[in-house]
Coordinates of C-alpha atoms and ligand atoms in Angstrom, one line a residue:
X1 CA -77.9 99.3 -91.9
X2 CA -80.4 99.1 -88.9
X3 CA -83.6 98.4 -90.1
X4 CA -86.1 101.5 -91.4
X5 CA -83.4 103.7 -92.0
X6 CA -83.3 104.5 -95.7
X7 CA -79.8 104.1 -97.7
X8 CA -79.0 107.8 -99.2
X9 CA -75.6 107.1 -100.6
X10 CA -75.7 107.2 -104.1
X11 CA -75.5 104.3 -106.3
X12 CA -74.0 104.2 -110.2
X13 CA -74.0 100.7 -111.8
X14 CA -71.8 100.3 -114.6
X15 CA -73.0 97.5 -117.2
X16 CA -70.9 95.3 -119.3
X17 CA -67.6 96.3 -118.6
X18 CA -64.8 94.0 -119.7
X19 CA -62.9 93.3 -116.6
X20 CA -59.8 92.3 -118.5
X21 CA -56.9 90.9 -116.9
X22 CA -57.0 89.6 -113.4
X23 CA -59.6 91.0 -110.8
X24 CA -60.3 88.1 -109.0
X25 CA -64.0 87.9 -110.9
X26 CA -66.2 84.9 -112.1
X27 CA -66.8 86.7 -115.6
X28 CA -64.3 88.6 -117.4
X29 CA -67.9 90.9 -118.5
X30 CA -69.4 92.2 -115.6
X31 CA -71.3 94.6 -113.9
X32 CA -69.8 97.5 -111.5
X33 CA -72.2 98.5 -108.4
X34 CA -70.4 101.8 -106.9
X35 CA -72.1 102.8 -103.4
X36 CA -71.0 105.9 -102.2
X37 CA -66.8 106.4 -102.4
X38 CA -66.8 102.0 -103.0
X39 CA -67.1 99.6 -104.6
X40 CA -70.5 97.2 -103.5
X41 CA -70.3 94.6 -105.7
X42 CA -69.3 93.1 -109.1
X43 CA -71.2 90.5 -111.0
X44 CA -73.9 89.4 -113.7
X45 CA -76.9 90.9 -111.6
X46 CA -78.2 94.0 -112.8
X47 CA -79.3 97.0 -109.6
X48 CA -81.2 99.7 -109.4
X49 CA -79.1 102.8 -109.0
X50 CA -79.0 107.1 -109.3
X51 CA -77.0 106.5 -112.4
X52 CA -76.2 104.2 -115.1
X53 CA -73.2 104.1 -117.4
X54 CA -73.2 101.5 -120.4
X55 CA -69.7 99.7 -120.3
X56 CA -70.0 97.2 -123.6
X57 CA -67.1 97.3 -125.4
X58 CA -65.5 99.4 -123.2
X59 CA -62.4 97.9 -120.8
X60 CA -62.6 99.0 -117.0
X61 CA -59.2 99.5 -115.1
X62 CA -58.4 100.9 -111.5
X63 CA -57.7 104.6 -112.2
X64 CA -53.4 105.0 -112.1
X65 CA -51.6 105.6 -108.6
X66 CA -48.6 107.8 -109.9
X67 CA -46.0 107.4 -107.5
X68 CA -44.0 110.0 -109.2
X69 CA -45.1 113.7 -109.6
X70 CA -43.6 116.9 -109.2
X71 CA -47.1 118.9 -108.8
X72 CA -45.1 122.3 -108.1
X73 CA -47.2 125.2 -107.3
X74 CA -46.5 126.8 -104.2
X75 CA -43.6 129.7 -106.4
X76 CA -43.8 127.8 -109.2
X77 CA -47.2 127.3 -110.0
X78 CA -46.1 129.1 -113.2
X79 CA -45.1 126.1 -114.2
X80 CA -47.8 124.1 -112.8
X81 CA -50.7 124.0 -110.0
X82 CA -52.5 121.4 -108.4
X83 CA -55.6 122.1 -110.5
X84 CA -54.0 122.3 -113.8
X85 CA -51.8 119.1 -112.6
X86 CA -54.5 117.2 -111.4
X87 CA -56.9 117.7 -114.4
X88 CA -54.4 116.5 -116.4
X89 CA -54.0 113.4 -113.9
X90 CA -57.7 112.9 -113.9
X91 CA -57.9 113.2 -117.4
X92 CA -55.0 110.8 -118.1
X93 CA -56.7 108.2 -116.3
X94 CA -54.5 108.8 -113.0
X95 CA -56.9 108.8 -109.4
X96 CA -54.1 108.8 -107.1
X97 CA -50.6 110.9 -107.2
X98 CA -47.7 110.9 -105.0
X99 CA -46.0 114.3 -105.2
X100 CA -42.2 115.1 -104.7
X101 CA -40.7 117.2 -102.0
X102 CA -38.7 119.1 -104.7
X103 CA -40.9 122.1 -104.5
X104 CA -40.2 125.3 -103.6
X105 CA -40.8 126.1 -100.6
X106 CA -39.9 122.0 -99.9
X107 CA -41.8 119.5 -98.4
X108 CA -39.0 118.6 -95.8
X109 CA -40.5 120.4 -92.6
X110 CA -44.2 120.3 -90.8
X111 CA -44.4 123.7 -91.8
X112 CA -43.8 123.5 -95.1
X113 CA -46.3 120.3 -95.9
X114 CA -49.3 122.2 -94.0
X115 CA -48.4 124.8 -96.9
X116 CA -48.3 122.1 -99.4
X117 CA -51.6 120.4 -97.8
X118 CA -53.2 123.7 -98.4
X119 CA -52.7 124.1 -102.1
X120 CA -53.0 120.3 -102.6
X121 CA -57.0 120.8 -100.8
X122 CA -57.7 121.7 -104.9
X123 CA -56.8 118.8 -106.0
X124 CA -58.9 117.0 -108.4
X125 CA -57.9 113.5 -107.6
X126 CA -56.3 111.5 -104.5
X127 CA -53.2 113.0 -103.2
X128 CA -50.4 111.7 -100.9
X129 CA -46.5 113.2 -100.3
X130 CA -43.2 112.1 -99.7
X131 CA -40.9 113.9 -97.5
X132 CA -37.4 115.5 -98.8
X133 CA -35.0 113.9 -96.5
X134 CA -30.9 115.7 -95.9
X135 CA -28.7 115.3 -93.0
X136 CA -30.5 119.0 -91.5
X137 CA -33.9 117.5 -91.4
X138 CA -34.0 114.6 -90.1
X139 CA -35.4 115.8 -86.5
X140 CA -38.1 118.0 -88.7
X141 CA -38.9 114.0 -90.5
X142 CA -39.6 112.5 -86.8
X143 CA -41.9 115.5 -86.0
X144 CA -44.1 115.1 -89.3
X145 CA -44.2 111.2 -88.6
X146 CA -45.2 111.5 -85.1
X147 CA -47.9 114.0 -86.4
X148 CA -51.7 113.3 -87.2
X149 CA -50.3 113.9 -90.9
X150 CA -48.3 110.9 -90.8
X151 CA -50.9 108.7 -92.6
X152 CA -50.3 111.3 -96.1
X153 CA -47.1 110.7 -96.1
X154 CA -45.8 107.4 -98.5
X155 CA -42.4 107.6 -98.1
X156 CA -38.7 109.6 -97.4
X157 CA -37.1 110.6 -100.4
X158 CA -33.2 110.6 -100.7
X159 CA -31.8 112.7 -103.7
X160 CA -28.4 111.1 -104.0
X161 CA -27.2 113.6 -106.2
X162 CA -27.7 117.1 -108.0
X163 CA -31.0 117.5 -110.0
X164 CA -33.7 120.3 -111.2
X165 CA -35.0 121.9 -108.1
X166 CA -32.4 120.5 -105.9
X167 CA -29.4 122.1 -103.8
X168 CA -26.0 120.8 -102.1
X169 CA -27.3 120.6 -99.0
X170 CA -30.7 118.4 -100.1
X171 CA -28.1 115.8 -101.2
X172 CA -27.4 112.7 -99.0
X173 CA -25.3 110.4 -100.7
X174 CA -22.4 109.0 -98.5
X175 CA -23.0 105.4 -97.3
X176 CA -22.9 106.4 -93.5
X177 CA -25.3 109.9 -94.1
X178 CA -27.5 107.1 -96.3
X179 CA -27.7 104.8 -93.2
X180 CA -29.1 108.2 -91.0
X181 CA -32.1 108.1 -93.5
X182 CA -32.4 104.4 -94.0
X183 CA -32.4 104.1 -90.4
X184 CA -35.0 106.7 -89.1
X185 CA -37.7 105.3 -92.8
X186 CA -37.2 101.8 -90.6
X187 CA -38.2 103.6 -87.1
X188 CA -41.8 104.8 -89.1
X189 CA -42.1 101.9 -91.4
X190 CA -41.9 104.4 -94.5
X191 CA -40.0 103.3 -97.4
X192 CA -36.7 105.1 -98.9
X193 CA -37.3 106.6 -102.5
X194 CA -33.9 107.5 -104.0
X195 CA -33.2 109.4 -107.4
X196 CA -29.9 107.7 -107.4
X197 CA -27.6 109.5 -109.9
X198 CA -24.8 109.3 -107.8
X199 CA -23.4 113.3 -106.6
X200 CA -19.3 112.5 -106.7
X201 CA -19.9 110.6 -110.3
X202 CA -22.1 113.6 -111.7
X203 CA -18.8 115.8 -110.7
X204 CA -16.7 113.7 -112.4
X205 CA -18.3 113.4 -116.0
X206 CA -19.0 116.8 -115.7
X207 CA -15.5 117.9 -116.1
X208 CA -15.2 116.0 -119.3
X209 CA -14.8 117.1 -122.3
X210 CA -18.1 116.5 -123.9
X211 CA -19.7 119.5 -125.7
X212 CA -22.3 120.8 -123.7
X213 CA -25.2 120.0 -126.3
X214 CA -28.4 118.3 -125.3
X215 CA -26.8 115.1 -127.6
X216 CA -24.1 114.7 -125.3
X217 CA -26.6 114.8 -121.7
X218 CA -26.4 111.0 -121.2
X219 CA -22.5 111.4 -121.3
X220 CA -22.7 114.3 -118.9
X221 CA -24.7 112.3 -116.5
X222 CA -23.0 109.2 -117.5
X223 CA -24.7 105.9 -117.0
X224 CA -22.2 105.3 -114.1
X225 CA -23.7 107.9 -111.9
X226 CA -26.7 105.8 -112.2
X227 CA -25.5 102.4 -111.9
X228 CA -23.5 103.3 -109.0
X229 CA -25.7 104.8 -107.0
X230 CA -28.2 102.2 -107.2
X231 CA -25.4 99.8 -106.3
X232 CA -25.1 101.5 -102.7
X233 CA -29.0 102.6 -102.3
X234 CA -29.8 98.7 -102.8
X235 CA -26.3 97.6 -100.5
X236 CA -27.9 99.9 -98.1
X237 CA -31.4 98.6 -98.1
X238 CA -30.1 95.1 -98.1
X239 CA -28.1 95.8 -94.9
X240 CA -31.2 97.8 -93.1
X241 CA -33.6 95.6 -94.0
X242 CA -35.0 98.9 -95.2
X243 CA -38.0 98.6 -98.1
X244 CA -36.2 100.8 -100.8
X245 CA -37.8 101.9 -103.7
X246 CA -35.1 102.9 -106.9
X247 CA -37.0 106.0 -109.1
X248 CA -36.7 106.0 -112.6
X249 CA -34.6 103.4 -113.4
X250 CA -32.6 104.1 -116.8
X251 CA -30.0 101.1 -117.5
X252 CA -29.7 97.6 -117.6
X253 CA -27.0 97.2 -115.8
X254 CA -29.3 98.3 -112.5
X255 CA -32.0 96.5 -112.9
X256 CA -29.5 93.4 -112.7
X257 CA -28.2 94.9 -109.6
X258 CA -32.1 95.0 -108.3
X259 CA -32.8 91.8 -109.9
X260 CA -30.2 90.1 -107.4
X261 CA -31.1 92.4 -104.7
X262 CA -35.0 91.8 -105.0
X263 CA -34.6 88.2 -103.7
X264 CA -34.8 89.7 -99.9
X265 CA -38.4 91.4 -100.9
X266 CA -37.6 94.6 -99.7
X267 CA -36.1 96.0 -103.0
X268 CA -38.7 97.6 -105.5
X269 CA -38.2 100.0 -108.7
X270 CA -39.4 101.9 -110.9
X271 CA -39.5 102.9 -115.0
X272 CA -40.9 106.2 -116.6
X273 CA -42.8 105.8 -119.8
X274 CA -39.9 108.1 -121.5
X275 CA -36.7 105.7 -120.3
X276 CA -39.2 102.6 -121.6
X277 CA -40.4 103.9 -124.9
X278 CA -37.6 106.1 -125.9
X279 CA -34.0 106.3 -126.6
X280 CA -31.1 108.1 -128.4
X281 CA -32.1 107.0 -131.9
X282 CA -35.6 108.4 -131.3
X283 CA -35.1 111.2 -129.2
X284 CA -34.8 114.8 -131.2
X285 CA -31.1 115.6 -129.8
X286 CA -31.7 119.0 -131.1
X287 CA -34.7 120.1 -128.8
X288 CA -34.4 120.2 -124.8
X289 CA -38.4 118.7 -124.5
X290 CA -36.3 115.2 -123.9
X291 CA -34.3 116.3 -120.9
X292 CA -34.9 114.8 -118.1
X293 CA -32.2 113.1 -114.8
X294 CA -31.7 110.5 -115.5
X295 CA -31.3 111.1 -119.0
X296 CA -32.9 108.9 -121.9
X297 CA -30.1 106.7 -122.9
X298 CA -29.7 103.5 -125.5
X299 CA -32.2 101.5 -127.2
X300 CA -30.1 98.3 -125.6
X301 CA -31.5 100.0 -122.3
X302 CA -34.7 100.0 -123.5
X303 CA -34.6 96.3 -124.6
X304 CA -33.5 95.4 -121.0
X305 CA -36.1 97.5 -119.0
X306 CA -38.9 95.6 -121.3
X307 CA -36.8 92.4 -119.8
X308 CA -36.9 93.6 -116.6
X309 CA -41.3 94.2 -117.3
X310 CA -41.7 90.8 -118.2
X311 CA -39.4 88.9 -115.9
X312 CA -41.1 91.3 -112.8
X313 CA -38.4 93.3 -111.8
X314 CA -39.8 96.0 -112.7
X315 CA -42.9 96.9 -110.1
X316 CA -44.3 100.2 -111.5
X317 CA -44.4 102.8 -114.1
X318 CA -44.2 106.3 -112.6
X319 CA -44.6 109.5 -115.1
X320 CA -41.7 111.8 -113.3
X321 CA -44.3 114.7 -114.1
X322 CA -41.7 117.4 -114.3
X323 CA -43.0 120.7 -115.7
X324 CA -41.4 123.9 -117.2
X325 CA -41.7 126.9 -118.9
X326 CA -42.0 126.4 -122.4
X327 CA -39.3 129.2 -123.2
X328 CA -37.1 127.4 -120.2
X329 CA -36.7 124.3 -122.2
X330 CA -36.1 126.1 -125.4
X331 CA -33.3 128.1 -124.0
X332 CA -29.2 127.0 -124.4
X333 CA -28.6 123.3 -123.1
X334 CA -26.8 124.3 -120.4
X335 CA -29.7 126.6 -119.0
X336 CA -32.5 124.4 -120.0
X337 CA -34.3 122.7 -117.1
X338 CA -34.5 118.6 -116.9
X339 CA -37.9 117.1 -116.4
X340 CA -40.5 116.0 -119.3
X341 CA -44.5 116.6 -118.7
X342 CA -45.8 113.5 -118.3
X343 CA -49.6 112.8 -116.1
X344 CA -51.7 113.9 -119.8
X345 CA -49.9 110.9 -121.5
X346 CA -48.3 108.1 -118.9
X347 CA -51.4 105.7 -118.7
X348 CA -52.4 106.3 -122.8
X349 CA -48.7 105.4 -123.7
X350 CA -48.5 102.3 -121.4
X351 CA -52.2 101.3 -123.0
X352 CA -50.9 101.8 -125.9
X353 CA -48.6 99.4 -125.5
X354 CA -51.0 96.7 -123.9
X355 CA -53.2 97.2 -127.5
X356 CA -49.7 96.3 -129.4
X357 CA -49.7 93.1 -127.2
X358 CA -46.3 94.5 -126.0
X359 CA -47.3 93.8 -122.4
X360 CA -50.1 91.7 -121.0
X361 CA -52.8 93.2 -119.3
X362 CA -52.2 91.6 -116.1
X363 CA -48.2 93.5 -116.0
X364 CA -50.2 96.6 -116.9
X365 CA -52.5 96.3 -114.0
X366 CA -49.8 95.3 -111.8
X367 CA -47.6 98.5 -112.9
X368 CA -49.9 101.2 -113.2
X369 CA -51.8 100.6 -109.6
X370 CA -51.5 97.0 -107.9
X371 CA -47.9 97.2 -106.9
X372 CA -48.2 101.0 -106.5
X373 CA -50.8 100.5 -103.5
X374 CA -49.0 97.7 -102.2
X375 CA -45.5 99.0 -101.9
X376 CA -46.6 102.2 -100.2
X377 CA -49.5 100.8 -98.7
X378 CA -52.3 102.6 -99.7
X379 CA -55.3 101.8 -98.1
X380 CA -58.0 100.8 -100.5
X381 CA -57.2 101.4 -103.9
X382 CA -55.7 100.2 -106.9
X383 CA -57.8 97.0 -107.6
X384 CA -61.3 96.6 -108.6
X385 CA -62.7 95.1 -105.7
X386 CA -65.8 95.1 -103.3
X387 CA -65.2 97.3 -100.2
X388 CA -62.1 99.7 -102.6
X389 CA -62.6 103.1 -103.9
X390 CA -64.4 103.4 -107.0
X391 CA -61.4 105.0 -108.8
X392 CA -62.5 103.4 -112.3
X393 CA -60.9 104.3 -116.2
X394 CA -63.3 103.4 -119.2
X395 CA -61.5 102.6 -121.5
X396 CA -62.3 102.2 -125.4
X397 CA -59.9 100.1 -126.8
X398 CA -61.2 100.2 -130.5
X399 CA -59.9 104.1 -130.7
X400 CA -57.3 105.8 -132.2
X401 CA -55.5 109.3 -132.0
X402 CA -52.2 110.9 -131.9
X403 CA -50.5 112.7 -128.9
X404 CA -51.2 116.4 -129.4
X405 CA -49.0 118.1 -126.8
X406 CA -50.9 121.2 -127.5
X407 CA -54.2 120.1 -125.9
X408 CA -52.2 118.7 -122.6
X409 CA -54.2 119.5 -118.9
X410 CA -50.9 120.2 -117.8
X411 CA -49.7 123.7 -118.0
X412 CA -46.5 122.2 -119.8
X413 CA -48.0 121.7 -123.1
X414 CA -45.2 120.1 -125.1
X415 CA -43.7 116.3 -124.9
X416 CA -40.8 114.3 -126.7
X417 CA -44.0 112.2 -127.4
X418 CA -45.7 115.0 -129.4
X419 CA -47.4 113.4 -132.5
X420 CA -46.8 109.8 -131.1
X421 CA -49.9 107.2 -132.8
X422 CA -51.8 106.0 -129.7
X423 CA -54.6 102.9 -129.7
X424 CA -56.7 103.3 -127.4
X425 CA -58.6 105.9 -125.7
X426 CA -59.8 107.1 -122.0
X427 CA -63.6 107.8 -122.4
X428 CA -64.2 108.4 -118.5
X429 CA -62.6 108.3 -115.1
X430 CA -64.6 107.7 -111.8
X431 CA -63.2 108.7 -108.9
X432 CA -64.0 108.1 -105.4
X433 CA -67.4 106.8 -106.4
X434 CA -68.4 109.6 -108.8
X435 CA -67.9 110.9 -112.3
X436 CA -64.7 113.0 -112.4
X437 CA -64.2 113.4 -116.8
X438 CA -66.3 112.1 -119.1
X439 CA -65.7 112.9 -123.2
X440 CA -64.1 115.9 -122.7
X441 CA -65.8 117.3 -119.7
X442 CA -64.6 117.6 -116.2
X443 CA -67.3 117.3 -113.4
X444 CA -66.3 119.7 -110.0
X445 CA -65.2 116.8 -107.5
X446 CA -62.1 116.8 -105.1
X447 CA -59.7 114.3 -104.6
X448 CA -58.9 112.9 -101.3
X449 CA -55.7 112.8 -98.7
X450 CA -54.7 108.8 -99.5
X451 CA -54.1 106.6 -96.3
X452 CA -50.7 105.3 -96.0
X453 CA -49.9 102.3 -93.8
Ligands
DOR1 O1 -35.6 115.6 -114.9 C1 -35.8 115.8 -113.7 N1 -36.7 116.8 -113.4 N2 -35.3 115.0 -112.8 C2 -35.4 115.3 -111.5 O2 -34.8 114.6 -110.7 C3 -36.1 116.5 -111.0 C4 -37.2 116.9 -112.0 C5 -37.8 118.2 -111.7 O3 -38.3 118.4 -110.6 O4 -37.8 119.1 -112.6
ZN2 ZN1 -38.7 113.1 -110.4

């Protein structure tokens, strides 16, 4: 600052906040100094500032990047809108979401994202996109990445096979239609997310003669469609060079496929809290709230995606927001939409499971935001550090409650994980410097457009 001139950005110090896990600090209890949108310092020394907020016995975590929502609005903002999404991201602890193209209109021309931009402007936290790439698009992709929008955008993504919200034609999922995509994410440095139920496998189990009962969906969309699709997004990225990022994985058998692909450092995945934390024994068969592609499948697959948090093949935990219309999901199985609302809960259930001594702290940290910046390349967030965005959770880890779907931000107010016991409880979020939610109340901020790459 040149000397005389007078700093007016505002300051609030946060005091005693247990800095748990790694941060890079001296002391584990420390104080916060936000200056502005940043972070100014961290330490033992006490500042003046505009605001104070009284940290002891509180933890203090970077605010979530969710690298998987489907945010709607746009025609279906029935279903959900950026505000009603983004309260319930804010509240859930969540400062930075990626949204899907899956919308409707779709995020896959220049057009269509200044639409999106618009509607996303009311968001109450950060907010970046990825781009629905198929084999009609892919000169509509070069425009948006040689556009001054280029910087929102974290990555292409590839549905390799049928899903809620999706059509034939969005579908690329033929090795040499793959390379198109793999090849043009490598000309812009953007990485590939795939969903990768695979489209031919889907067709196959689909003629079988299962019942068509929600208790038979994982047989429907067999584990193969899965396994196999991973098999040629990860063959792909490994002959590209292409950094590839595998959605919601579901069984064990492909996080061994990314565990022996991962040793090139371009492969990275991802786990949902419903695939970790539930499975066939615990899911009500008899309610559609648990459907979701790729479907919830055995508790062996559980046991191997908590392998696969441990051992670090896992990089981060994405919610797959996905709402609906209450009366959608209770109709017939068949007619029942897949997808699970999940930005209210994502961050509570994963804490949850750091309070249970389940997971360290440090795999938390590295799931819900580290890895999440770094793999997209975020500018600037996702670590508590001088010179980052202040996007800050307070936690109290001494609290308990149970999951009331109910009282959900989202405008899908119902969850497989209705009534679920929960340690631990989100007290405030800071975002971009200043108070977003505190105890129950939201404060009127915006979010921000992210800066990718
Ligand atoms: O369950 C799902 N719901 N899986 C998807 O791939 C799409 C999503 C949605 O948008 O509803
Ligand atoms: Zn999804």
């Amino acid at each position: 600052m040149p000397p005389g001139e007078k700093n007016t950005l505002k300051r609030l110090f946060l005091s005693n906040c247990n800095l748990a896990g790694k941060h890079n600090v001296v002391d584990r209890i420390s104080n916060i100094l936000i200056e502005g949108e940043f972070i100014k310092s961290i330490g033992k020394e006490k500042h003046v500032a505009d605001k104070y907020i009284d940290c002891s016995g509180y933890i203090v975590i970077p605010g979530m990047i969710d690298p998987h929502v489907h945010m709607r609005d746009l025609n279906q903002s029935n279903k959900e809108d950026w505000t009603s999404g983004s309260r319930a991201a804010l509240k859930g602890g969540i400062t930075t979401v990626l949204d899907m193209p899956n919308t409707n209109p779709p995020t896959t021309s220049l057009r269509n994202l200044k639409i999106k931009l618009d509607c996303a402007s009311k968001s109450f936290v950060n907010y970046g996109f990825f781009l629905g790439v198929n084999l009609s698009n892919l000169a509509d992709i070069n425009v948006i990445l040689e556009s001054e929008y280029n910087h929102l955008i974290a990555g292409l993504k590839v549905f390799m096979g049928g899903s809620t919200g999706t059509s034939g034609k969005d579908l690329v999922s033929g090795a040499d239609d793959l390379k198109k995509v793999f090849v043009l994410a490598e000309k812009y440095s953007k990485p590939v997310v795939v969903h990768c139920e695979l489209q031919s496998e889907l067709e196959l189990w689909h003629e079988k003669e299962f019942d068509r009962k929600m208790k038979n969906h994982h047989l429907l969309r067999h584990r193969d469609c899965a396994i196999k699709g991973t098999d040629r997004a990860v063959k792909m990225a490994l002959e590209t060079g292409v950094k590839l990022y595998v959605a919601h994985v579901s069984t064990g058998e492909e996080l061994d496929i990314i565990r022996r692909g991962k040793k090139e450092g371009k492969i990275f995945c991802e786990v949902t809290p419903h695939h970790l934390l539930l499975n066939l024994d615990s899911l009500d068969l008899n309610s559609n709230f648990g459907k979701v592609n790729p479907p919830i499948r055995e508790e062996s697959d559980c046991v191997a995606l908590w392998e696969g948090i441990s051992d670090g093949t896992i990089d981060a935990v994405g919610s797959d927001h996905a709402p609906h219309i209450e009366a959608e999901k209770c109709r017939e199985y068949d007619y029942a939409p897949s997808g699970i609302s999940g930005l209210d809960t994502a961050l509570a259930l994963l804490m949850n499971e750091v309070i249970k001594n389940r997971i360290t702290m440090d795999r938390f940290l590295d799931l819900c935001s580290n890895n999440a910046a770094s793999i997209f390349e975020i500018t600037n967030r996702g670590q508590i550090k001088p010179g980052y965005f202040a996007d800050l959770v307070i936690i109290d880890p001494s609290k308990e409650s149970v999951l009331s779907a109910g009282e959900f931000e989202s405008k899908a107010k119902f969850s497989p994980f209705d009534g679920h016991k929960l340690s631990g409880q989100i007290i405030s979020v800071i975002i971009n410097g200043e108070i977003g939610y505190s105890k129950g109340k939201f404060y009127n901020i915006k979010g921000k457009e992210i800066n990718c790459g």
